[in-house]
């Protein structure tokens, strides 16, 4: 039993390992003997008992704490392992995401390059469109110029057709004039033949006059020269011959003079007509619109204004 005033005491048989034999030591001032046991002055248990209890409790607490710490450590280790696995999975996912990001970045760069190329192509197409617009405007202006040129060519064609009509008329005139010239040539040739005949007749008359002069001992008459202009023959007085021969000679000379004057006048008229015809031909040749091949001349546009 515990005494009054003890704060902590219990039955000695409560703990078998707390029992101890009776102390055989010499009691001191700090202890007293009670029923053969060493007690402190306050009447409590010895300090070793309490130390033993404290150590036991401490051991139990430490054991419990160690067990709980081991369990917690195992739990934490499992959690750490799970976290490591999750970390590895996340790192693998991060690597995959990084690879995907790099691939996406490459695709982005490729798309940027394609976009830049498309922009350059669009700019080139825009420039080509602008150039095509400029070319279209130029073509429209050229088309307008061509239309005006076509209208002018139509007008020139009409003028050329009119000039061709005039040219045909001129050709007809030229042909008529050529026919007239040919006729005049034929007439002139005939006249020349007549003149040659008259010349022969004059020579015969001269011979006859010479013979008559020889017979009459008189000077021979002069020969009348046939020229383009009418020439009056010099008069001469033959020596007195027989009346019939003189009258015949005078009649022949008068006929020859008249025929000569007629021939000369005809020849001068023909030469005058020929001169006028040649002048007309020369004037017409100045306005000739055809070349040697019968085609329009190169300076047709320059000559057409001067064409009558």
mmCIF file of C-alpha atoms in Angstrom:
data_model
loop_
_atom_site.group_PDB
_atom_site.id
_atom_site.type_symbol
_atom_site.label_atom_id
_atom_site.label_comp_id
_atom_site.label_asym_id
_atom_site.label_seq_id
_atom_site.Cartn_x
_atom_site.Cartn_y
_atom_site.Cartn_z
ATOM 1 C CA UNK A 1 0.000 0.000 0.000
ATOM 2 C CA UNK A 2 1.074 3.469 -0.562
ATOM 3 C CA UNK A 3 1.423 6.043 2.080
ATOM 4 C CA UNK A 4 -0.308 9.296 2.332
ATOM 5 C CA UNK A 5 1.544 11.949 0.416
ATOM 6 C CA UNK A 6 3.119 9.664 -2.219
ATOM 7 C CA UNK A 7 2.466 10.964 -5.663
ATOM 8 C CA UNK A 8 3.403 7.800 -7.523
ATOM 9 C CA UNK A 9 3.438 4.297 -6.041
ATOM 10 C CA UNK A 10 1.999 0.910 -6.873
ATOM 11 C CA UNK A 11 1.930 -2.622 -5.645
ATOM 12 C CA UNK A 12 5.244 -4.306 -5.548
ATOM 13 C CA UNK A 13 3.822 -7.331 -7.321
ATOM 14 C CA UNK A 14 2.527 -5.226 -10.213
ATOM 15 C CA UNK A 15 5.693 -5.689 -12.235
ATOM 16 C CA UNK A 16 7.714 -8.857 -11.590
ATOM 17 C CA UNK A 17 10.851 -7.355 -13.134
ATOM 18 C CA UNK A 18 10.570 -4.423 -10.760
ATOM 19 C CA UNK A 19 11.037 -6.606 -7.733
ATOM 20 C CA UNK A 20 14.335 -6.448 -6.022
ATOM 21 C CA UNK A 21 15.866 -8.098 -3.100
ATOM 22 C CA UNK A 22 16.419 -6.438 0.213
ATOM 23 C CA UNK A 23 19.300 -4.086 0.142
ATOM 24 C CA UNK A 24 22.244 -5.072 2.231
ATOM 25 C CA UNK A 25 23.876 -1.766 2.042
ATOM 26 C CA UNK A 26 24.413 0.612 4.874
ATOM 27 C CA UNK A 27 21.515 2.990 5.265
ATOM 28 C CA UNK A 28 22.413 6.550 4.630
ATOM 29 C CA UNK A 29 20.841 9.824 5.404
ATOM 30 C CA UNK A 30 18.990 9.661 2.089
ATOM 31 C CA UNK A 31 17.333 6.337 2.633
ATOM 32 C CA UNK A 32 15.621 4.445 5.341
ATOM 33 C CA UNK A 33 14.761 0.845 5.745
ATOM 34 C CA UNK A 34 11.128 -0.101 5.655
ATOM 35 C CA UNK A 35 10.360 -3.707 6.102
ATOM 36 C CA UNK A 36 13.747 -4.620 4.922
ATOM 37 C CA UNK A 37 13.703 -2.380 1.789
ATOM 38 C CA UNK A 38 15.663 0.715 0.951
ATOM 39 C CA UNK A 39 13.355 3.610 0.547
ATOM 40 C CA UNK A 40 13.961 7.267 0.029
ATOM 41 C CA UNK A 41 13.045 9.700 2.636
ATOM 42 C CA UNK A 42 9.840 10.564 0.952
ATOM 43 C CA UNK A 43 8.748 7.002 1.046
ATOM 44 C CA UNK A 44 8.742 6.441 -2.837
ATOM 45 C CA UNK A 45 10.299 3.815 -5.103
ATOM 46 C CA UNK A 46 13.952 3.902 -6.034
ATOM 47 C CA UNK A 47 15.075 6.013 -9.033
ATOM 48 C CA UNK A 48 16.161 3.009 -11.042
ATOM 49 C CA UNK A 49 12.622 1.810 -11.114
ATOM 50 C CA UNK A 50 11.445 4.983 -12.670
ATOM 51 C CA UNK A 51 14.366 5.011 -15.057
ATOM 52 C CA UNK A 52 13.493 1.482 -16.062
ATOM 53 C CA UNK A 53 9.902 2.457 -16.610
ATOM 54 C CA UNK A 54 11.000 5.502 -18.578
ATOM 55 C CA UNK A 55 13.354 3.458 -20.712
ATOM 56 C CA UNK A 56 10.654 0.860 -21.314
ATOM 57 C CA UNK A 57 8.183 3.494 -22.355
ATOM 58 C CA UNK A 58 10.806 5.192 -24.427
ATOM 59 C CA UNK A 59 11.684 1.884 -26.060
ATOM 60 C CA UNK A 60 8.019 1.156 -26.704
ATOM 61 C CA UNK A 61 7.539 4.628 -28.099
ATOM 62 C CA UNK A 62 10.655 4.316 -30.188
ATOM 63 C CA UNK A 63 9.602 0.877 -31.391
ATOM 64 C CA UNK A 64 6.169 2.135 -32.263
ATOM 65 C CA UNK A 65 7.642 5.221 -33.835
ATOM 66 C CA UNK A 66 10.165 3.104 -35.738
ATOM 67 C CA UNK A 67 7.419 0.795 -36.961
ATOM 68 C CA UNK A 68 5.250 3.690 -37.990
ATOM 69 C CA UNK A 69 8.246 5.369 -39.583
ATOM 70 C CA UNK A 70 9.096 2.163 -41.439
ATOM 71 C CA UNK A 71 5.536 1.886 -42.651
ATOM 72 C CA UNK A 72 5.522 5.547 -43.580
ATOM 73 C CA UNK A 73 8.919 5.091 -45.221
ATOM 74 C CA UNK A 74 7.580 2.175 -47.211
ATOM 75 C CA UNK A 75 4.565 4.243 -48.170
ATOM 76 C CA UNK A 76 6.787 7.170 -49.062
ATOM 77 C CA UNK A 77 9.117 4.838 -50.974
ATOM 78 C CA UNK A 78 6.164 3.461 -52.907
ATOM 79 C CA UNK A 79 4.952 6.980 -53.505
ATOM 80 C CA UNK A 80 8.449 8.012 -54.590
ATOM 81 C CA UNK A 81 8.629 5.018 -56.907
ATOM 82 C CA UNK A 82 5.211 5.885 -58.266
ATOM 83 C CA UNK A 83 6.317 9.482 -58.624
ATOM 84 C CA UNK A 84 9.512 8.333 -60.352
ATOM 85 C CA UNK A 85 7.460 6.184 -62.691
ATOM 86 C CA UNK A 86 5.123 9.089 -63.299
ATOM 87 C CA UNK A 87 8.172 11.330 -63.733
ATOM 88 C CA UNK A 88 9.652 8.906 -66.264
ATOM 89 C CA UNK A 89 6.328 8.725 -68.049
ATOM 90 C CA UNK A 90 6.051 12.498 -67.985
ATOM 91 C CA UNK A 91 9.652 12.816 -69.191
ATOM 92 C CA UNK A 92 8.900 10.372 -71.993
ATOM 93 C CA UNK A 93 5.754 12.352 -72.746
ATOM 94 C CA UNK A 94 7.818 15.562 -72.595
ATOM 95 C CA UNK A 95 10.369 14.030 -74.981
ATOM 96 C CA UNK A 96 7.569 12.971 -77.306
ATOM 97 C CA UNK A 97 6.029 16.421 -77.008
ATOM 98 C CA UNK A 98 9.481 17.939 -77.639
ATOM 99 C CA UNK A 99 9.910 15.767 -80.736
ATOM 100 C CA UNK A 100 6.405 16.650 -81.846
ATOM 101 C CA UNK A 101 7.165 20.305 -81.107
ATOM 102 C CA UNK A 102 10.346 20.129 -83.177
ATOM 103 C CA UNK A 103 8.433 18.451 -85.990
ATOM 104 C CA UNK A 104 5.707 21.051 -85.647
ATOM 105 C CA UNK A 105 8.380 23.768 -85.686
ATOM 106 C CA UNK A 106 9.849 22.285 -88.861
ATOM 107 C CA UNK A 107 6.386 22.115 -90.379
ATOM 108 C CA UNK A 108 5.821 25.705 -89.256
ATOM 109 C CA UNK A 109 9.090 26.776 -90.856
ATOM 110 C CA UNK A 110 8.170 24.865 -94.003
ATOM 111 C CA UNK A 111 4.755 26.485 -93.988
ATOM 112 C CA UNK A 112 6.385 29.892 -93.470
ATOM 113 C CA UNK A 113 8.714 29.197 -96.415
ATOM 114 C CA UNK A 114 5.752 28.032 -98.488
ATOM 115 C CA UNK A 115 3.840 31.137 -97.442
ATOM 116 C CA UNK A 116 6.755 33.381 -98.410
ATOM 117 C CA UNK A 117 7.077 31.550 -101.730
ATOM 118 C CA UNK A 118 3.319 31.912 -102.238
ATOM 119 C CA UNK A 119 3.552 35.631 -101.404
ATOM 120 C CA UNK A 120 6.421 36.044 -103.864
ATOM 121 C CA UNK A 121 4.437 34.110 -106.455
ATOM 122 C CA UNK A 122 1.415 36.308 -105.768
ATOM 123 C CA UNK A 123 3.566 39.434 -106.113
ATOM 124 C CA UNK A 124 4.986 38.065 -109.365
ATOM 125 C CA UNK A 125 1.482 37.263 -110.589
ATOM 126 C CA UNK A 126 0.342 40.757 -109.599
ATOM 127 C CA UNK A 127 3.251 42.268 -111.524
ATOM 128 C CA UNK A 128 2.388 40.053 -114.484
ATOM 129 C CA UNK A 129 -1.248 41.131 -114.200
ATOM 130 C CA UNK A 130 -0.177 44.790 -114.147
ATOM 131 C CA UNK A 131 2.074 44.177 -117.147
ATOM 132 C CA UNK A 132 -0.775 42.377 -118.909
ATOM 133 C CA UNK A 133 -3.048 45.328 -118.157
ATOM 134 C CA UNK A 134 -0.437 47.664 -119.634
ATOM 135 C CA UNK A 135 -0.050 45.361 -122.638
ATOM 136 C CA UNK A 136 -3.837 45.195 -122.969
ATOM 137 C CA UNK A 137 -4.034 48.976 -122.984
ATOM 138 C CA UNK A 138 -1.242 49.094 -125.545
ATOM 139 C CA UNK A 139 -3.052 46.494 -127.634
ATOM 140 C CA UNK A 140 -6.260 48.494 -127.396
ATOM 141 C CA UNK A 141 -4.433 51.626 -128.514
ATOM 142 C CA UNK A 142 -2.747 49.637 -131.287
ATOM 143 C CA UNK A 143 -6.149 48.242 -132.231
ATOM 144 C CA UNK A 144 -7.544 51.761 -132.420
ATOM 145 C CA UNK A 145 -4.561 52.817 -134.516
ATOM 146 C CA UNK A 146 -5.066 49.784 -136.745
ATOM 147 C CA UNK A 147 -8.755 50.561 -137.094
ATOM 148 C CA UNK A 148 -7.958 54.148 -138.056
ATOM 149 C CA UNK A 149 -5.259 52.854 -140.392
ATOM 150 C CA UNK A 150 -7.788 50.421 -141.847
ATOM 151 C CA UNK A 151 -10.238 53.244 -142.403
ATOM 152 C CA UNK A 152 -7.479 55.285 -144.019
ATOM 153 C CA UNK A 153 -6.532 52.300 -146.164
ATOM 154 C CA UNK A 154 -10.165 51.945 -147.205
ATOM 155 C CA UNK A 155 -10.164 55.604 -148.212
ATOM 156 C CA UNK A 156 -6.845 55.103 -149.990
ATOM 157 C CA UNK A 157 -8.320 52.047 -151.683
ATOM 158 C CA UNK A 158 -11.245 54.086 -152.934
ATOM 159 C CA UNK A 159 -8.857 56.798 -154.106
ATOM 160 C CA UNK A 160 -6.675 54.136 -155.739
ATOM 161 C CA UNK A 161 -9.704 52.622 -157.445
ATOM 162 C CA UNK A 162 -10.665 56.057 -158.717
ATOM 163 C CA UNK A 163 -7.102 56.608 -159.831
ATOM 164 C CA UNK A 164 -7.111 53.209 -161.518
ATOM 165 C CA UNK A 165 -10.245 54.255 -163.358
ATOM 166 C CA UNK A 166 -8.511 57.481 -164.357
ATOM 167 C CA UNK A 167 -5.440 55.457 -165.262
ATOM 168 C CA UNK A 168 -7.489 53.190 -167.474
ATOM 169 C CA UNK A 169 -8.957 56.248 -169.104
ATOM 170 C CA UNK A 170 -5.442 57.596 -169.567
ATOM 171 C CA UNK A 171 -4.387 54.282 -171.032
ATOM 172 C CA UNK A 172 -7.250 54.500 -173.461
ATOM 173 C CA UNK A 173 -6.199 58.042 -174.332
ATOM 174 C CA UNK A 174 -2.600 56.903 -174.724
ATOM 175 C CA UNK A 175 -3.705 54.032 -176.926
ATOM 176 C CA UNK A 176 -5.779 56.405 -178.999
ATOM 177 C CA UNK A 177 -2.844 58.795 -179.255
ATOM 178 C CA UNK A 178 -0.558 55.924 -180.174
ATOM 179 C CA UNK A 179 -2.997 54.891 -182.856
ATOM 180 C CA UNK A 180 -3.063 58.472 -184.085
ATOM 181 C CA UNK A 181 0.718 58.550 -184.050
ATOM 182 C CA UNK A 182 0.827 55.322 -186.000
ATOM 183 C CA UNK A 183 -1.618 56.751 -188.485
ATOM 184 C CA UNK A 184 0.455 59.930 -188.676
ATOM 185 C CA UNK A 185 3.549 57.825 -189.160
ATOM 186 C CA UNK A 186 1.888 55.963 -191.987
ATOM 187 C CA UNK A 187 0.744 59.215 -193.548
ATOM 188 C CA UNK A 188 4.196 60.706 -193.036
ATOM 189 C CA UNK A 189 5.758 57.684 -194.647
ATOM 190 C CA UNK A 190 3.414 58.028 -197.571
ATOM 191 C CA UNK A 191 4.234 61.718 -197.767
ATOM 192 C CA UNK A 192 7.937 60.924 -197.680
ATOM 193 C CA UNK A 193 7.421 58.470 -200.499
ATOM 194 C CA UNK A 194 5.557 61.133 -202.432
ATOM 195 C CA UNK A 195 8.336 63.603 -201.665
ATOM 196 C CA UNK A 196 10.928 61.136 -202.904
ATOM 197 C CA UNK A 197 8.882 60.662 -206.048
ATOM 198 C CA UNK A 198 8.657 64.417 -206.451
ATOM 199 C CA UNK A 199 12.382 64.637 -205.884
ATOM 200 C CA UNK A 200 12.896 62.167 -208.674
ATOM 201 C CA UNK A 201 10.509 64.134 -210.833
ATOM 202 C CA UNK A 202 12.447 67.301 -210.014
ATOM 203 C CA UNK A 203 15.673 65.581 -210.907
ATOM 204 C CA UNK A 204 14.114 64.462 -214.171
ATOM 205 C CA UNK A 205 12.867 67.985 -214.744
ATOM 206 C CA UNK A 206 16.336 69.298 -213.978
ATOM 207 C CA UNK A 207 17.782 66.919 -216.464
ATOM 208 C CA UNK A 208 15.237 67.997 -219.022
ATOM 209 C CA UNK A 209 15.960 71.622 -218.216
ATOM 210 C CA UNK A 210 19.668 70.980 -218.563
ATOM 211 C CA UNK A 211 19.121 69.271 -221.878
ATOM 212 C CA UNK A 212 16.929 72.140 -223.021
ATOM 213 C CA UNK A 213 19.545 74.607 -221.790
ATOM 214 C CA UNK A 214 22.236 72.777 -223.646
ATOM 215 C CA UNK A 215 20.109 72.885 -226.699
ATOM 216 C CA UNK A 216 19.312 76.557 -226.233
ATOM 217 C CA UNK A 217 22.758 77.458 -224.821
ATOM 218 C CA UNK A 218 21.119 78.965 -221.777
ATOM 219 C CA UNK A 219 22.063 78.528 -218.064
ATOM 220 C CA UNK A 220 20.375 75.601 -216.282
ATOM 221 C CA UNK A 221 17.670 76.437 -213.764
ATOM 222 C CA UNK A 222 18.290 75.959 -210.032
ATOM 223 C CA UNK A 223 16.833 72.903 -208.240
ATOM 224 C CA UNK A 224 14.158 73.603 -205.698
ATOM 225 C CA UNK A 225 15.129 72.070 -202.349
ATOM 226 C CA UNK A 226 12.384 70.369 -200.355
ATOM 227 C CA UNK A 227 12.435 71.414 -196.700
ATOM 228 C CA UNK A 228 10.044 71.372 -193.772
ATOM 229 C CA UNK A 229 9.127 75.014 -194.398
ATOM 230 C CA UNK A 230 7.703 76.049 -197.727
ATOM 231 C CA UNK A 231 10.351 77.713 -199.873
ATOM 232 C CA UNK A 232 9.585 79.872 -202.877
ATOM 233 C CA UNK A 233 11.675 78.800 -205.858
ATOM 234 C CA UNK A 234 13.862 81.363 -207.527
ATOM 235 C CA UNK A 235 12.483 82.603 -210.790
ATOM 236 C CA UNK A 236 14.578 82.343 -213.868
ATOM 237 C CA UNK A 237 14.099 83.386 -217.388
ATOM 238 C CA UNK A 238 15.100 80.704 -219.796
ATOM 239 C CA UNK A 239 16.536 81.513 -223.143
ATOM 240 C CA UNK A 240 14.150 81.688 -225.986
ATOM 241 C CA UNK A 241 13.340 78.190 -227.065
ATOM 242 C CA UNK A 242 10.535 76.654 -228.872
ATOM 243 C CA UNK A 243 7.156 77.872 -227.613
ATOM 244 C CA UNK A 244 5.693 74.452 -226.917
ATOM 245 C CA UNK A 245 8.620 73.183 -224.820
ATOM 246 C CA UNK A 246 8.712 76.345 -222.725
ATOM 247 C CA UNK A 247 5.005 76.225 -222.015
ATOM 248 C CA UNK A 248 5.244 72.558 -221.102
ATOM 249 C CA UNK A 249 8.148 73.253 -218.766
ATOM 250 C CA UNK A 250 6.299 76.116 -217.080
ATOM 251 C CA UNK A 251 3.197 73.975 -216.593
ATOM 252 C CA UNK A 252 5.260 71.161 -215.131
ATOM 253 C CA UNK A 253 7.091 73.549 -212.829
ATOM 254 C CA UNK A 254 3.833 75.107 -211.630
ATOM 255 C CA UNK A 255 2.363 71.681 -210.910
ATOM 256 C CA UNK A 256 5.533 70.670 -209.089
ATOM 257 C CA UNK A 257 5.491 73.903 -207.086
ATOM 258 C CA UNK A 258 1.875 73.393 -206.059
ATOM 259 C CA UNK A 259 2.440 69.762 -205.168
ATOM 260 C CA UNK A 260 5.589 70.713 -203.254
ATOM 261 C CA UNK A 261 3.771 73.397 -201.293
ATOM 262 C CA UNK A 262 0.958 70.984 -200.518
ATOM 263 C CA UNK A 263 3.409 68.297 -199.377
ATOM 264 C CA UNK A 264 5.389 70.743 -197.255
ATOM 265 C CA UNK A 265 2.236 72.096 -195.630
ATOM 266 C CA UNK A 266 1.016 68.557 -194.996
ATOM 267 C CA UNK A 267 4.417 67.558 -193.597
ATOM 268 C CA UNK A 268 4.582 70.615 -191.346
ATOM 269 C CA UNK A 269 1.047 69.924 -190.106
ATOM 270 C CA UNK A 270 1.960 66.286 -189.479
ATOM 271 C CA UNK A 271 5.169 67.291 -187.687
ATOM 272 C CA UNK A 272 3.217 69.831 -185.649
ATOM 273 C CA UNK A 273 0.623 67.189 -184.777
ATOM 274 C CA UNK A 274 3.394 64.728 -183.946
ATOM 275 C CA UNK A 275 5.103 67.323 -181.753
ATOM 276 C CA UNK A 276 1.844 68.025 -179.937
ATOM 277 C CA UNK A 277 1.238 64.293 -179.561
ATOM 278 C CA UNK A 278 4.746 63.707 -178.204
ATOM 279 C CA UNK A 279 4.317 66.634 -175.804
ATOM 280 C CA UNK A 280 1.059 65.129 -174.620
ATOM 281 C CA UNK A 281 2.711 61.744 -174.253
ATOM 282 C CA UNK A 282 5.561 63.299 -172.305
ATOM 283 C CA UNK A 283 3.081 65.156 -170.124
ATOM 284 C CA UNK A 284 1.130 61.956 -169.648
ATOM 285 C CA UNK A 285 4.315 60.027 -168.927
ATOM 286 C CA UNK A 286 5.050 62.470 -166.153
ATOM 287 C CA UNK A 287 1.818 61.324 -164.552
ATOM 288 C CA UNK A 288 2.383 57.630 -165.198
ATOM 289 C CA UNK A 289 1.332 55.646 -162.126
ATOM 290 C CA UNK A 290 2.619 52.267 -163.313
ATOM 291 C CA UNK A 291 6.133 50.909 -163.366
ATOM 292 C CA UNK A 292 7.737 48.688 -165.994
ATOM 293 C CA UNK A 293 5.927 45.603 -164.632
ATOM 294 C CA UNK A 294 2.511 47.266 -164.897
ATOM 295 C CA UNK A 295 2.163 47.661 -161.108
ATOM 296 C CA UNK A 296 1.603 50.788 -159.048
ATOM 297 C CA UNK A 297 4.748 52.783 -158.478
ATOM 298 C CA UNK A 298 6.349 53.078 -155.040
ATOM 299 C CA UNK A 299 5.842 56.861 -155.057
ATOM 300 C CA UNK A 300 2.178 56.474 -155.922
ATOM 301 C CA UNK A 301 1.088 58.430 -152.815
ATOM 302 C CA UNK A 302 3.391 61.312 -153.778
ATOM 303 C CA UNK A 303 2.324 61.299 -157.436
ATOM 304 C CA UNK A 304 -1.397 60.943 -156.875
ATOM 305 C CA UNK A 305 -1.810 64.568 -155.705
ATOM 306 C CA UNK A 306 -0.121 65.826 -158.894
ATOM 307 C CA UNK A 307 -2.155 63.489 -161.054
ATOM 308 C CA UNK A 308 -4.600 65.510 -163.216
#
